[in-house]
Each structure stands twice: as C-alpha cells, then as structure tokens.
Short mmCIF file of C-alpha atoms and ligand atoms in Angstrom, two decimals:
data_model
loop_
_atom_site.label_atom_id
_atom_site.label_comp_id
_atom_site.label_asym_id
_atom_site.label_seq_id
_atom_site.Cartn_x
_atom_site.Cartn_y
_atom_site.Cartn_z
CA MET T 9 -3.72 -39.69 9.63
CA LYS T 10 -0.29 -39.97 11.17
CA MET T 11 0.52 -36.65 12.83
CA THR T 12 4.09 -36.87 11.58
CA GLU T 13 2.94 -36.35 8.01
CA HIS T 14 1.75 -33.06 6.51
CA THR T 15 3.68 -31.08 9.12
CA VAL T 16 6.24 -28.25 9.05
CA LYS T 17 8.83 -30.93 9.81
CA SER T 18 7.83 -33.11 6.86
CA PHE T 19 7.99 -30.06 4.56
CA MET T 20 11.44 -29.06 5.86
CA GLU T 21 12.71 -32.65 5.52
CA GLY T 22 11.40 -32.54 1.95
CA LEU T 23 13.43 -29.40 1.27
CA ALA T 24 16.54 -31.06 2.72
CA ASN T 25 15.98 -33.89 0.19
CA GLU T 26 15.49 -31.34 -2.61
CA THR T 27 11.79 -32.05 -2.98
CA LEU T 28 8.68 -29.91 -2.53
CA LYS T 29 6.45 -32.08 -0.40
CA GLY T 30 2.86 -30.93 0.03
CA SER T 31 -0.46 -32.64 0.46
CA LYS T 32 -3.48 -33.55 -1.63
CA CYS T 33 -7.01 -33.83 -0.26
CA THR T 34 -8.32 -37.34 -1.00
CA ASN T 35 -11.88 -35.97 -0.98
CA CYS T 36 -11.72 -32.97 -3.35
CA SER T 37 -8.21 -33.33 -4.83
CA LYS T 38 -7.12 -29.85 -3.69
CA LEU T 39 -3.35 -29.48 -3.65
CA MET T 40 -1.63 -27.78 -0.72
CA LEU T 41 1.91 -26.52 -0.32
CA PRO T 42 3.11 -26.44 2.41
CA PRO T 43 1.14 -29.48 3.56
CA ARG T 44 -1.86 -29.14 5.86
CA PRO T 45 -3.84 -31.55 8.04
CA ILE T 46 -7.26 -30.08 7.09
CA CYS T 47 -8.38 -29.15 3.58
CA PRO T 48 -9.32 -25.43 3.51
CA SER T 49 -11.72 -26.08 0.60
CA CYS T 50 -13.86 -29.01 1.74
CA GLY T 51 -12.79 -29.57 5.33
CA GLY T 52 -11.50 -33.05 4.46
CA LYS T 53 -9.04 -34.65 6.88
CA GLU T 54 -7.69 -37.46 4.69
CA MET T 55 -4.51 -36.29 2.99
CA GLU T 56 -2.04 -38.01 0.76
CA SER T 57 1.48 -36.82 0.13
CA HIS T 58 2.02 -34.90 -3.09
CA GLU T 59 5.32 -33.88 -4.61
CA PHE T 60 5.39 -30.63 -6.58
CA ASN T 61 7.80 -30.32 -9.48
CA GLY T 62 8.98 -26.80 -8.64
CA GLU T 63 8.24 -24.98 -11.88
CA GLY T 64 6.21 -21.81 -11.82
CA THR T 65 5.98 -18.10 -12.49
CA VAL T 66 6.74 -15.10 -10.30
CA LYS T 67 3.51 -13.58 -9.01
CA ALA T 68 5.11 -10.82 -6.93
CA CYS T 69 8.62 -9.95 -5.83
CA SER T 70 10.64 -7.48 -3.79
CA VAL T 71 14.30 -6.75 -3.23
CA ILE T 72 14.85 -6.59 0.52
CA HIS T 73 17.31 -3.91 1.65
CA ILE T 74 16.47 -3.88 5.37
CA ALA T 75 16.89 -7.58 5.98
CA LEU T 76 16.22 -10.01 8.81
CA THR T 77 19.18 -10.75 11.06
CA ARG T 78 19.48 -14.18 9.47
CA PHE T 79 19.69 -12.78 5.95
CA GLN T 80 22.07 -9.87 6.64
CA ASP T 81 24.98 -11.35 4.69
CA MET T 82 22.80 -11.86 1.58
CA ARG T 83 21.61 -8.25 1.55
CA PRO T 84 20.09 -7.08 -0.75
CA HIS T 85 18.22 -10.23 -1.61
CA CYS T 86 15.13 -10.78 -3.71
CA VAL T 87 12.11 -12.64 -2.32
CA GLY T 88 8.99 -13.58 -4.18
CA ILE T 89 5.69 -15.38 -4.29
CA VAL T 90 5.85 -18.06 -6.95
CA TRP T 91 2.71 -19.50 -8.50
CA LEU T 92 3.52 -23.13 -9.26
CA LYS T 93 2.27 -24.93 -12.37
CA GLU T 94 0.04 -27.04 -10.13
CA GLY T 95 -1.89 -23.89 -9.13
CA VAL T 96 -0.60 -23.14 -5.64
CA GLY T 97 1.53 -20.27 -4.38
CA VAL T 98 4.66 -20.49 -2.26
CA SER T 99 7.21 -18.01 -0.86
CA GLY T 100 10.90 -18.29 -1.68
CA LEU T 101 14.14 -16.48 -2.26
CA ILE T 102 14.61 -15.42 -5.87
CA LEU T 103 18.18 -15.92 -7.07
CA SER T 104 18.56 -12.84 -9.25
CA ASP T 105 21.69 -11.15 -7.85
CA GLY T 106 19.61 -8.89 -5.65
CA LYS T 107 17.64 -7.47 -8.56
CA GLU T 108 13.90 -7.49 -9.18
CA VAL T 109 12.56 -9.96 -11.73
CA GLU T 110 9.51 -9.24 -13.82
CA VAL T 111 6.15 -10.51 -12.63
CA GLY T 112 5.29 -13.46 -14.85
CA SER T 113 8.92 -14.63 -15.26
CA LYS T 114 9.40 -18.40 -15.34
CA VAL T 115 11.37 -19.87 -12.45
CA GLU T 116 12.25 -23.26 -10.98
CA ALA T 117 12.92 -24.38 -7.44
CA VAL T 118 16.42 -24.76 -6.05
CA PHE T 119 17.35 -25.78 -2.54
CA LEU T 120 19.91 -23.69 -0.65
CA LYS T 121 21.70 -25.77 1.97
CA GLU T 122 22.70 -23.92 5.10
CA GLU T 123 24.34 -25.28 8.22
CA ASP T 124 21.13 -26.15 10.04
CA ARG T 125 18.42 -25.90 7.40
CA THR T 126 17.51 -25.72 3.71
CA VAL T 127 15.99 -22.54 2.28
CA LEU T 128 13.55 -22.75 -0.61
CA ALA T 129 14.68 -20.57 -3.51
CA PHE T 130 13.82 -20.12 -7.16
CA LYS T 131 16.05 -19.33 -10.12
CA PRO T 132 14.94 -17.78 -13.40
CA VAL T 133 14.87 -20.26 -16.32
CA MET W 22 -24.13 -16.50 11.23
CA ILE W 23 -23.62 -12.89 12.23
CA ALA W 24 -26.38 -10.97 13.99
CA LEU W 25 -27.21 -7.66 12.38
CA SER W 26 -27.39 -5.86 15.70
CA LEU W 27 -26.00 -6.08 19.20
CA HIS W 28 -28.38 -6.87 22.03
CA ARG W 29 -27.16 -3.87 23.97
CA LYS W 30 -25.75 -0.72 22.37
CA VAL W 31 -22.30 0.61 23.24
CA SER W 32 -20.74 4.09 23.09
CA VAL W 33 -17.34 5.68 23.54
CA ILE W 34 -17.39 8.11 26.47
CA GLY W 35 -13.69 8.97 26.70
CA ALA W 36 -10.37 8.53 24.92
CA GLY W 37 -6.73 9.34 25.56
CA MET W 38 -3.37 8.69 23.99
CA THR W 39 0.27 9.53 24.48
CA ARG W 40 2.03 11.26 21.66
CA PHE W 41 3.59 8.55 19.49
CA HIS W 42 7.34 9.07 19.25
CA HIS W 43 10.75 7.49 18.77
CA LYS W 44 12.66 9.53 21.38
CA LEU W 45 10.18 11.08 23.78
CA HIS W 46 9.46 7.90 25.72
CA LEU W 47 12.90 6.30 25.94
CA GLU W 48 12.92 6.57 29.74
CA LYS W 49 9.49 4.92 30.13
CA GLN W 50 8.21 1.36 30.06
CA GLY W 51 5.01 0.22 28.38
CA ARG W 52 3.25 0.30 31.76
CA GLU W 53 3.92 4.01 32.15
CA LEU W 54 2.80 4.74 28.59
CA PHE W 55 -0.47 2.87 29.00
CA THR W 56 -1.14 4.46 32.39
CA GLU W 57 -0.64 7.90 30.84
CA ALA W 58 -3.13 7.10 28.06
CA ALA W 59 -5.68 5.57 30.46
CA LEU W 60 -5.53 8.58 32.81
CA GLU W 61 -6.03 10.96 29.89
CA ALA W 62 -9.00 8.87 28.71
CA ALA W 63 -10.56 9.01 32.20
CA GLU W 64 -10.02 12.78 32.41
CA SER W 65 -11.67 13.26 29.01
CA VAL W 66 -15.02 11.93 30.29
CA ASP W 67 -17.25 15.02 30.48
CA ASN W 68 -18.99 14.40 33.81
CA GLY W 69 -15.99 12.79 35.53
CA PHE W 70 -14.75 9.21 35.67
CA THR W 71 -12.20 7.31 37.69
CA LEU W 72 -10.56 4.19 36.27
CA LYS W 73 -11.77 2.19 39.29
CA GLU W 74 -15.31 2.47 37.87
CA ALA W 75 -14.29 0.20 34.98
CA ASP W 76 -15.56 -3.38 35.09
CA ALA W 77 -12.76 -4.87 32.97
CA LEU W 78 -9.70 -4.12 30.82
CA TYR W 79 -9.02 -5.40 27.30
CA LEU W 80 -5.47 -4.60 26.25
CA GLY W 81 -3.72 -4.97 22.90
CA TYR W 82 0.04 -5.51 23.06
CA PHE W 83 1.62 -7.34 20.14
CA SER W 84 4.95 -8.30 21.64
CA SER W 85 5.64 -7.22 25.22
CA ASP W 86 7.59 -10.49 25.36
CA MET W 87 10.16 -9.52 22.72
CA PHE W 88 10.21 -5.75 23.23
CA GLU W 89 10.21 -5.61 27.03
CA GLY W 90 10.92 -9.20 28.11
CA GLN W 91 7.63 -9.07 29.99
CA ALA W 92 4.70 -11.45 29.68
CA HIS W 93 1.41 -11.54 31.66
CA ILE W 94 1.04 -7.94 30.58
CA SER W 95 -2.75 -7.74 31.12
CA ALA W 96 -2.44 -8.29 34.87
CA LEU W 97 0.46 -5.87 35.05
CA MET W 98 -1.55 -3.13 33.31
CA ALA W 99 -4.67 -3.70 35.44
CA ASP W 100 -2.45 -3.43 38.50
CA TRP W 101 -0.74 -0.29 37.23
CA ILE W 102 -3.94 1.57 36.32
CA GLY W 103 -5.33 0.55 39.71
CA ILE W 104 -8.38 -1.51 38.84
CA ASN W 105 -7.71 -4.76 40.75
CA PRO W 106 -9.58 -7.10 41.22
CA LYS W 107 -11.32 -6.36 37.90
CA PRO W 108 -10.50 -8.88 35.16
CA ALA W 109 -7.91 -7.98 32.51
CA VAL W 110 -7.35 -9.70 29.17
CA ARG W 111 -4.48 -9.28 26.72
CA VAL W 112 -5.54 -9.47 23.11
CA GLU W 113 -2.90 -10.20 20.45
CA GLY W 114 -3.58 -9.91 16.74
CA ALA W 115 -0.32 -8.36 15.53
CA CYS W 116 -0.96 -4.77 14.34
CA ALA W 117 -4.71 -5.30 14.88
CA SER W 118 -4.30 -6.11 18.58
CA SER W 119 -6.16 -3.10 19.95
CA GLY W 120 -8.76 -3.09 17.17
CA MET W 121 -9.56 -6.55 18.48
CA ALA W 122 -9.50 -5.28 22.08
CA VAL W 123 -12.09 -2.62 21.15
CA ASN W 124 -14.35 -5.26 19.58
CA MET W 125 -13.93 -7.55 22.61
CA GLY W 126 -14.88 -4.69 24.91
CA VAL W 127 -17.98 -3.98 22.83
CA LEU W 128 -19.00 -7.64 22.96
CA ALA W 129 -18.43 -7.83 26.71
CA ILE W 130 -20.76 -4.87 27.31
CA ALA W 131 -23.28 -6.05 24.72
CA SER W 132 -23.44 -9.40 26.54
CA GLY W 133 -24.75 -7.60 29.61
CA LEU W 134 -21.87 -8.74 31.80
CA TYR W 135 -20.24 -5.31 32.14
CA ASP W 136 -21.41 -1.69 31.94
CA VAL W 137 -18.10 0.12 31.47
CA VAL W 138 -14.76 -1.21 30.22
CA VAL W 139 -11.35 0.24 29.43
CA VAL W 140 -9.91 -0.92 26.10
CA GLY W 141 -6.66 0.10 24.53
CA GLY W 142 -3.18 -0.85 23.55
CA VAL W 143 0.47 -0.09 23.85
CA GLU W 144 3.78 -0.96 22.19
CA LYS W 145 7.19 -0.06 23.52
CA MET W 146 9.33 -0.74 20.44
CA ARG W 147 12.37 1.47 20.80
CA THR W 148 14.01 -0.95 23.20
CA LEU W 149 15.43 -2.84 20.19
CA ASP W 150 17.54 -1.72 17.23
CA THR W 151 16.07 -1.66 13.72
CA SER W 152 17.21 -5.15 12.74
CA LYS W 153 15.78 -6.71 15.92
CA VAL W 154 12.54 -4.74 15.40
CA THR W 155 12.48 -6.14 11.84
CA ASP W 156 12.86 -9.67 13.24
CA THR W 157 10.13 -9.10 15.84
CA LEU W 158 7.61 -7.59 13.40
CA ALA W 159 8.24 -10.51 11.02
CA MET W 160 6.84 -12.80 13.72
CA ALA W 161 3.40 -11.47 12.72
CA ALA W 162 3.82 -13.26 9.36
CA ASP W 163 4.15 -17.03 8.89
CA VAL W 164 7.55 -17.61 10.47
CA SER W 165 8.03 -21.12 9.05
CA TYR W 166 6.83 -20.52 5.51
CA GLU W 167 7.41 -16.81 4.75
CA VAL W 168 9.99 -15.43 7.14
CA ALA W 169 12.22 -18.53 6.84
CA MET W 170 12.46 -17.77 3.10
CA GLY W 171 13.66 -14.20 3.73
CA PHE W 172 10.39 -12.22 3.76
CA THR W 173 10.35 -9.24 6.09
CA PHE W 174 7.13 -7.50 7.08
CA PRO W 175 7.76 -4.59 4.65
CA GLY W 176 8.63 -7.28 2.09
CA LEU W 177 5.09 -8.67 2.24
CA TYR W 178 3.52 -5.29 1.51
CA ALA W 179 6.15 -4.77 -1.18
CA ALA W 180 4.89 -8.00 -2.76
CA ILE W 181 1.35 -6.62 -2.61
CA ALA W 182 2.59 -3.43 -4.31
CA SER W 183 4.43 -5.50 -6.93
CA ALA W 184 1.30 -7.47 -7.81
CA TYR W 185 -0.88 -4.34 -7.66
CA PHE W 186 1.40 -2.37 -10.02
CA ASN W 187 1.46 -5.29 -12.40
CA LYS W 188 -2.32 -5.65 -12.41
CA TYR W 189 -3.36 -1.99 -12.56
CA GLY W 190 -0.33 -0.32 -14.13
CA SER W 191 -0.02 2.04 -11.15
CA THR W 192 3.34 3.57 -10.29
CA TRP W 193 5.31 4.46 -7.22
CA GLU W 194 4.30 8.14 -7.61
CA GLN W 195 0.82 7.20 -6.37
CA LEU W 196 2.40 5.73 -3.24
CA ALA W 197 4.54 8.82 -2.68
CA ASN W 198 1.41 10.97 -2.90
CA ILE W 199 -0.13 9.07 0.04
CA SER W 200 2.95 9.78 2.12
CA ILE W 201 2.82 13.50 1.23
CA LYS W 202 -0.88 13.72 2.19
CA ASN W 203 -0.47 11.88 5.47
CA HIS W 204 2.48 14.02 6.51
CA GLU W 205 0.45 17.16 5.72
CA ASN W 206 -2.27 15.84 8.05
CA GLY W 207 0.23 14.73 10.70
CA ALA W 208 1.68 18.24 10.74
CA LEU W 209 -1.70 19.38 12.12
CA ASN W 210 -1.96 16.70 14.83
CA LYS W 211 -0.40 17.36 18.24
CA LYS W 212 -0.30 13.61 19.00
CA ALA W 213 1.52 12.63 15.81
CA HIS W 214 5.02 11.19 15.74
CA TYR W 215 5.95 13.39 12.76
CA GLN W 216 4.32 16.82 12.91
CA GLU W 217 6.16 17.80 9.76
CA THR W 218 5.29 17.87 6.08
CA ILE W 219 7.53 16.05 3.63
CA MET W 220 8.89 19.48 2.57
CA ASP W 221 9.73 20.32 6.21
CA ILE W 222 11.65 17.04 6.42
CA ALA W 223 13.28 17.58 3.01
CA LYS W 224 14.58 20.98 4.16
CA LYS W 225 15.84 19.64 7.50
CA LEU W 226 17.58 16.53 6.13
CA GLY W 227 18.74 18.45 3.05
CA GLU W 228 20.51 21.07 5.16
CA ARG W 229 22.40 18.35 6.99
CA LYS W 230 23.54 16.78 3.72
CA GLN W 231 23.97 20.12 1.90
CA MET W 232 21.27 19.21 -0.59
CA SER W 233 18.23 21.24 -1.58
CA PHE W 234 14.96 20.09 -3.07
CA SER W 235 12.47 22.10 -5.09
CA ASP W 236 9.52 19.86 -4.29
CA GLU W 237 8.44 16.72 -2.42
CA MET W 238 8.93 14.35 -5.35
CA GLU W 239 12.52 15.47 -5.88
CA PHE W 240 13.25 14.65 -2.24
CA LEU W 241 11.34 11.36 -2.30
CA ASN W 242 13.26 10.31 -5.41
CA SER W 243 16.61 11.12 -3.79
CA ALA W 244 19.13 9.05 -1.86
CA LEU W 245 17.61 10.47 1.34
CA ASN W 246 14.63 8.18 0.75
CA PRO W 247 16.41 4.82 0.52
CA MET W 248 14.81 1.57 -0.56
CA VAL W 249 13.52 -0.65 2.29
CA ALA W 250 11.87 -3.42 0.24
CA SER W 251 11.39 -2.51 -3.42
CA PRO W 252 9.24 -0.74 -4.53
CA LEU W 253 8.74 0.57 -0.97
CA ARG W 254 11.16 3.24 0.19
CA LEU W 255 11.67 4.67 3.66
CA PHE W 256 8.85 7.22 3.31
CA ASP W 257 6.45 4.50 2.16
CA CYS W 258 6.81 2.85 5.58
CA CYS W 259 5.39 3.87 8.94
CA PRO W 260 8.03 4.75 11.54
CA ILE W 261 8.97 2.69 14.59
CA SER W 262 7.23 4.45 17.48
CA ASP W 263 6.56 4.05 21.18
CA GLY W 264 3.09 4.90 22.42
CA ALA W 265 -0.23 3.94 23.97
CA ALA W 266 -3.92 4.70 23.54
CA ALA W 267 -6.95 4.02 25.74
CA VAL W 268 -10.69 4.29 25.21
CA ILE W 269 -13.55 4.09 27.72
CA LEU W 270 -16.59 2.19 26.47
CA ALA W 271 -19.98 2.26 28.20
CA ALA W 272 -23.39 0.72 27.60
CA ASP W 273 -25.70 3.33 26.05
CA ASP W 274 -28.04 3.09 29.04
CA VAL W 275 -25.27 4.16 31.44
CA ALA W 276 -23.31 6.40 29.05
CA LYS W 277 -25.69 9.33 29.58
CA LYS W 278 -24.55 9.50 33.18
CA TYR W 279 -21.05 10.28 31.95
CA THR W 280 -21.60 12.56 28.95
CA ASP W 281 -24.24 14.27 26.84
CA THR W 282 -22.20 13.64 23.70
CA PRO W 283 -21.14 10.00 23.56
CA VAL W 284 -19.89 8.61 20.25
CA LYS W 285 -22.01 5.59 19.34
CA ILE W 286 -20.47 2.36 18.06
CA VAL W 287 -23.07 1.35 15.51
CA GLY W 288 -21.27 -1.49 13.75
CA ILE W 289 -18.36 -3.85 14.33
CA GLY W 290 -16.70 -6.50 12.18
CA GLN W 291 -13.73 -8.81 12.22
CA ALA W 292 -12.43 -11.31 9.67
CA SER W 293 -9.53 -13.72 9.13
CA ASP W 294 -7.61 -14.73 6.02
CA THR W 295 -4.75 -17.10 5.25
CA MET W 296 -1.71 -16.51 7.42
CA ALA W 297 0.63 -16.64 4.43
CA LEU W 298 0.19 -14.15 1.62
CA HIS W 299 1.21 -16.80 -0.93
CA ASP W 300 -1.93 -18.84 -0.15
CA ARG W 301 -4.18 -16.11 -1.61
CA GLU W 302 -5.11 -16.15 -5.26
CA ASP W 303 -5.46 -12.34 -5.42
CA ILE W 304 -3.02 -10.29 -3.35
CA THR W 305 -4.09 -6.90 -4.72
CA ALA W 306 -6.96 -6.80 -2.20
CA LEU W 307 -7.36 -7.93 1.41
CA MET W 308 -10.37 -10.22 1.56
CA ALA W 309 -10.57 -9.83 5.36
CA SER W 310 -10.92 -6.04 4.94
CA ARG W 311 -13.82 -6.57 2.58
CA VAL W 312 -15.60 -9.01 4.89
CA ALA W 313 -14.99 -7.08 8.13
CA SER W 314 -16.10 -3.78 6.56
CA ARG W 315 -19.22 -5.23 4.94
CA ASN W 316 -20.25 -6.82 8.24
CA ALA W 317 -19.69 -3.54 10.09
CA TYR W 318 -21.54 -1.48 7.45
CA ASP W 319 -24.48 -3.90 7.48
CA MET W 320 -24.73 -3.77 11.26
CA ALA W 321 -24.57 0.03 11.12
CA GLY W 322 -27.08 0.19 8.28
CA ILE W 323 -24.78 2.40 6.19
CA LYS W 324 -22.95 2.29 2.88
CA ALA W 325 -19.32 3.18 2.25
CA LYS W 326 -20.39 6.51 0.71
CA ASP W 327 -21.90 7.57 4.06
CA VAL W 328 -18.49 7.59 5.78
CA SER W 329 -17.12 11.09 6.37
CA VAL W 330 -13.90 10.33 8.24
CA ALA W 331 -11.90 7.10 7.99
CA CYS W 332 -8.89 5.87 9.91
CA VAL W 333 -7.52 3.13 7.65
CA HIS W 334 -4.49 0.95 8.27
CA ASP W 335 -1.65 2.53 6.25
CA CYS W 336 1.34 0.68 7.71
CA PHE W 337 2.72 1.13 4.18
CA THR W 338 1.51 3.59 1.53
CA ILE W 339 0.26 0.75 -0.70
CA ALA W 340 -1.91 -0.44 2.21
CA GLU W 341 -3.89 2.82 2.24
CA ILE W 342 -4.60 2.60 -1.49
CA VAL W 343 -5.73 -1.03 -1.22
CA ALA W 344 -7.80 -0.27 1.92
CA THR W 345 -9.71 2.61 0.32
CA GLU W 346 -10.75 0.14 -2.40
CA ASP W 347 -11.50 -2.79 -0.08
CA LEU W 348 -13.64 -0.57 2.15
CA GLY W 349 -15.72 0.42 -0.87
CA PHE W 350 -14.70 4.09 -1.17
CA PHE W 351 -13.30 3.60 -4.68
CA PRO W 352 -13.38 0.86 -7.35
CA LYS W 353 -10.45 -1.59 -7.54
CA GLY W 354 -7.39 -0.06 -9.12
CA GLN W 355 -8.68 3.51 -8.58
CA GLY W 356 -7.57 4.22 -4.99
CA GLY W 357 -4.25 5.78 -5.91
CA LYS W 358 -5.77 7.99 -8.59
CA ALA W 359 -8.60 9.09 -6.27
CA ALA W 360 -6.07 10.15 -3.64
CA MET W 361 -4.06 12.05 -6.30
CA GLU W 362 -7.27 13.96 -7.13
CA GLY W 363 -7.61 15.02 -3.48
CA ARG W 364 -10.70 12.92 -2.85
CA THR W 365 -9.23 11.55 0.43
CA GLY W 366 -8.02 14.92 1.75
CA LEU W 367 -9.47 16.72 4.78
CA ASP W 368 -12.14 18.29 2.54
CA GLY W 369 -12.46 15.35 0.12
CA ASP W 370 -15.33 12.88 -0.43
CA VAL W 371 -14.04 10.94 2.58
CA ALA W 372 -11.21 12.21 4.80
CA VAL W 373 -8.77 9.29 4.98
CA ASN W 374 -6.28 9.36 7.84
CA ALA W 375 -6.98 12.94 8.83
CA ASP W 376 -4.78 12.31 11.88
CA GLY W 377 -1.73 11.56 9.71
CA GLY W 378 -2.32 7.82 9.59
CA LEU W 379 0.24 5.27 10.70
CA LYS W 380 2.67 6.95 8.31
CA ALA W 381 2.92 10.28 10.12
CA LYS W 382 1.11 9.66 13.41
CA GLY W 383 3.26 6.59 14.06
CA HIS W 384 2.52 2.92 14.59
CA PRO W 385 3.27 1.52 18.04
CA VAL W 386 1.78 -1.77 16.85
CA GLY W 387 -0.53 -2.70 19.73
CA ALA W 388 -1.72 0.90 20.28
CA THR W 389 -2.79 1.64 16.72
CA GLY W 390 -6.40 0.35 16.65
CA ALA W 391 -7.26 2.25 19.83
CA ALA W 392 -5.46 5.38 18.59
CA MET W 393 -7.74 5.31 15.54
CA VAL W 394 -10.75 5.30 17.87
CA TYR W 395 -9.20 8.22 19.75
CA ASP W 396 -9.19 10.32 16.57
CA ILE W 397 -12.68 9.26 15.47
CA PHE W 398 -13.99 10.15 18.97
CA LYS W 399 -12.46 13.62 18.68
CA GLN W 400 -13.57 14.09 15.07
CA LEU W 401 -17.21 13.17 15.71
CA ARG W 402 -17.35 15.51 18.73
CA GLY W 403 -15.74 18.34 16.75
CA GLU W 404 -12.70 18.33 19.04
CA ALA W 405 -9.96 17.25 16.62
CA GLY W 406 -8.36 20.70 16.45
CA ASP W 407 -6.33 21.68 13.39
CA HIS W 408 -7.10 18.47 11.50
CA GLN W 409 -10.85 18.57 12.22
CA VAL W 410 -13.00 17.35 9.33
CA ALA W 411 -16.00 19.64 8.86
CA ASP W 412 -19.41 18.15 9.75
CA ALA W 413 -18.06 14.66 10.45
CA GLU W 414 -21.10 12.43 11.04
CA VAL W 415 -19.92 8.86 10.46
CA GLY W 416 -16.43 7.55 11.18
CA ILE W 417 -14.74 4.21 10.74
CA ALA W 418 -11.64 2.57 12.22
CA HIS W 419 -10.01 -0.15 10.09
CA ASN W 420 -7.16 -2.05 11.75
CA VAL W 421 -5.13 -4.73 9.94
CA GLY W 422 -3.01 -7.48 11.50
CA ALA W 423 0.16 -8.18 9.49
CA ALA W 424 -0.69 -8.62 5.78
CA GLY W 425 -4.41 -9.00 6.38
CA ALA W 426 -4.71 -12.32 8.21
CA THR W 427 -6.74 -10.35 10.78
CA VAL W 428 -8.84 -7.25 10.12
CA THR W 429 -11.12 -5.39 12.53
CA MET W 430 -13.60 -2.61 11.80
CA GLN W 431 -15.91 -0.36 13.73
CA VAL W 432 -18.42 2.21 12.49
CA TYR W 433 -19.06 5.23 14.73
CA ARG W 434 -21.77 7.89 14.75
CA ARG W 435 -22.04 11.11 16.70
ZN1 ZN J 11 -10.73 -31.09 0.13
#
C-alpha cells in the first residue's frame, strides 16, 4: 500500500474535489469513511479507494450554541452524524439554518469551501 | 486474554483532594493543586505516611500543555511532591486520565515491582476563557474528522442524547432530574464545586435578574439555563473547574502496616472504542463501559446488583443515564426513569454519584478518576460525612475518556 493513500490528506483532498473518498477492504469488502490503512473488521491491510455518493439519513444531531473558535461566526450551527446509504457513519455540518432536523431525515453531502480547507456538510433533501 | 485475578492484591490506604472550584484556585498552578492533594492523601493514612515512602507516581493530566503551557508534567510533579529519584509517569486518556493512572498504579504493584505508589490527577483549566476551553476539550475527540466538522465536546454527548431520545422516547425532563439529584448531593459535599441545590441557585440567580421560580423545573426551563448544544442546556453540563486528587495505593501485604481499614481494589477494567462517535453503529450505549465494567465485575466476583455506591462519569446528564444502563444497574432505556423513581438516590438501590458527580462536584478533567476513588475510599470507611451512604460495602469508579473511546473501572470493597 502506498502510504499517501487512505490518509487524512487523501480524504481532505477528496473533499476539496467535492468527493467523499473512503476505502474498501479487498479481503472482506468492508467500507470505511474516512479511509483507514487497516480494516477494523478483518485486520486486512489491502485497501482500494472507494467513493461514497453522499446520500444518507440523519442519525443524531445537535445545534451548537457554545461553538469552537473556528465556528464562532456560524453560531448557532447544527452538526450531525449521518448514516450513509452504503452503511457507514460520518460527521458533518447540517445546513438547516441553525435548527435541529429530525432523526431519520434524508440528507445529501455538500462541500463548504473555506479559505484553507473544505468542510463536509449535509443539506436536507 | 484477561486474567481473572491479579497476582498480588492492592488496597487504597489514603486519599486526598482539593476542593474543585472555578475561583478558589486562580492564584495557583497545577503543581500547587496536586501537591495539596498529595499531602492530604499522605496525612489521611491512619498510621502515618510520608510521600517519600512512595515507590512511584502515576499522574493523570489531560492537557497541561494547552492549559498551562507546561509539558513534562510527571517529572515536575514528582519534583514538587518531593519524591525524586522515584519514577514518575504521566498518563493521558482525556477525561479518563486519572482512572487510567489508578489502574496503572494497581498493575505496577501487582507486578511486584513496587509496594506503594501515589496515583492521582490534576487539571488547571481556568487559565483559559470558555471558548479556548471548548477548543481544548474538543481535542479529546477526533480533531480531523469530528471537530473539523464543527463538533464540540458537549456536541458529541448532545448527539448521544439525540439518538437516545429517538430510540427510547425519553425527554429532557429525565436529564434535568439527574442535574437536580446531583446538585442535592453536591450540597452535602464539602469538596464539591457547587455546594448548592438547583433551588439555591435558582433563588440566587433569580434575585439578580429579578425573577422568581416556584420549583427546579421552572428555573431549568427558563432563559437562565441557556442551550449549550441542543438538547443539552447549561445545567446538563459539568462546570469548568480547577482541582486535583491523589490516592495512595499499597500492596495488601504491606497495607496493614499503614492502616487497619484499607479499602481493597478487587477488580479493575479498561476498554477502548472507536475514536469517532460516527463509527459506532449504536450510540445510545458506550460499548467500552460495558466491556470495562464486565471485566472489573468478573475479576471482583460480583454482579452489578451488589454495588452499593457508584461514582459514574456524568460529564453531561445524559452520560449518567447511559452509564447506569451500561454498568448493568438498569435495563437499556430505563436509566432515566429509574433515577426519576429515586432508585439512584443516597438511599436508593444503588447510590449514584453520592458526591455530586461531575455535575456538582466539578470536573477538572485529569483529576476526576482519582476524585471518584477519593469518595469511594471515604464511603467504604464510613467517613463521607453528610453524603455518607448507609452500610456501603461495594463501590465502583467509572471514568470515561471523551465520548467513550476510553473507559476505566475499578471495584472496591471495605
Ligand atoms: Zn476487512
């Protein structure tokens, strides 16, 4: 395995290109997002790149009122855990005007470009 | 493979802690706080003990680096409590740092290498303002994959509450009830950050704002209890406190020299889970709490129902409800209801957070696991004072790192 793949950097570069790049274990087919070098299910070390399509449902969410320094100007903002159609969870901003969305709501990935990075977000569909 | 017993048994022979507080310690550094706790622990040993008799120090401190701009904190603390050249080790597992330090101390004695060790923890948090504290605590979560997307530390427990409410139909009132109970207990504990009931606080804050409240729920539903991360409001969250706690552990075969009433550590456990909450299929339970507690119960040869007094990790009110289920006190989805029925009160089936818990006692992150041991030590010796649980035989300390990526447990017997 090339150590430049399945890294935080490869995930972040994926976001910058408006893709959700994870990994797939070539041994047991487990999907992972973000990508990992070792399969947590079977211990396999051979990964291939896998692109997720970004559709899923909200598994949990919260409107953050006491925010991180970096998110002060978005306050209050909603964050959530989204369960993607492929069966993996991922954290992201929820674009809902600072309001809670119902658990189970359908959402799709959007990519918020900032000066020095891209933040993964989801919008209700 | 986990052995069901330790090769050499270990007991607690002394314990000390500073009061946890947001203002009291502003003029002190972490080193002074930990020294104060360690000296009190030494003085609590019945037949006398000087810190120099310790063979090693295991210290929990989550973020001396961010809070005090000081690293290499283990050597500094060994130096300050005067035990050079004895070895000192810093243990970092977020909010479970000193729970881990206790377990490491137990293992070090059980190995036969040492007879007596000092374990404990400290956190000096009030050096930073709330937003910088929020940033620092978030470092205990996955910074690249959770925090970068806007999750704060309260936000993660809010997500747990969101999923829990959705699954079990529970409501925020059950959370508020935990806060009310823990403040009632804290009001009886001289070491607690808040020695005030929710009604005491409602009266005090209400007078300032010219508002009056007829009961706790009216206050907790008011603007004086603002949202932090929905559904968690200010009084669902532990405060930001400074403080330290220290515990003296000794091998059973030498403990009798120091005291006739040691508190025996009869089981320990520790477990890990995914760093990111989103990688867990079920976020209404902490798998690491289940594993660590089962391992500790098995080693101790007890069942959950045998526990009389439990310090569980209630960094947020939802965490106490989930913990009382994960530790086997109540079935899944029933923890909130059980607490509402008074089953976790001082005279309940199991007294949960008799010392006020993290909510009222305070949560100087690295000190918390050792501060739990402090209360269990006092409870099992009948020395807990106004919040003493009658006939306490078996106690547990359950310490959680961040949203459950690390959990430690110990079972204690008098
Ligand atoms: Zn695999």
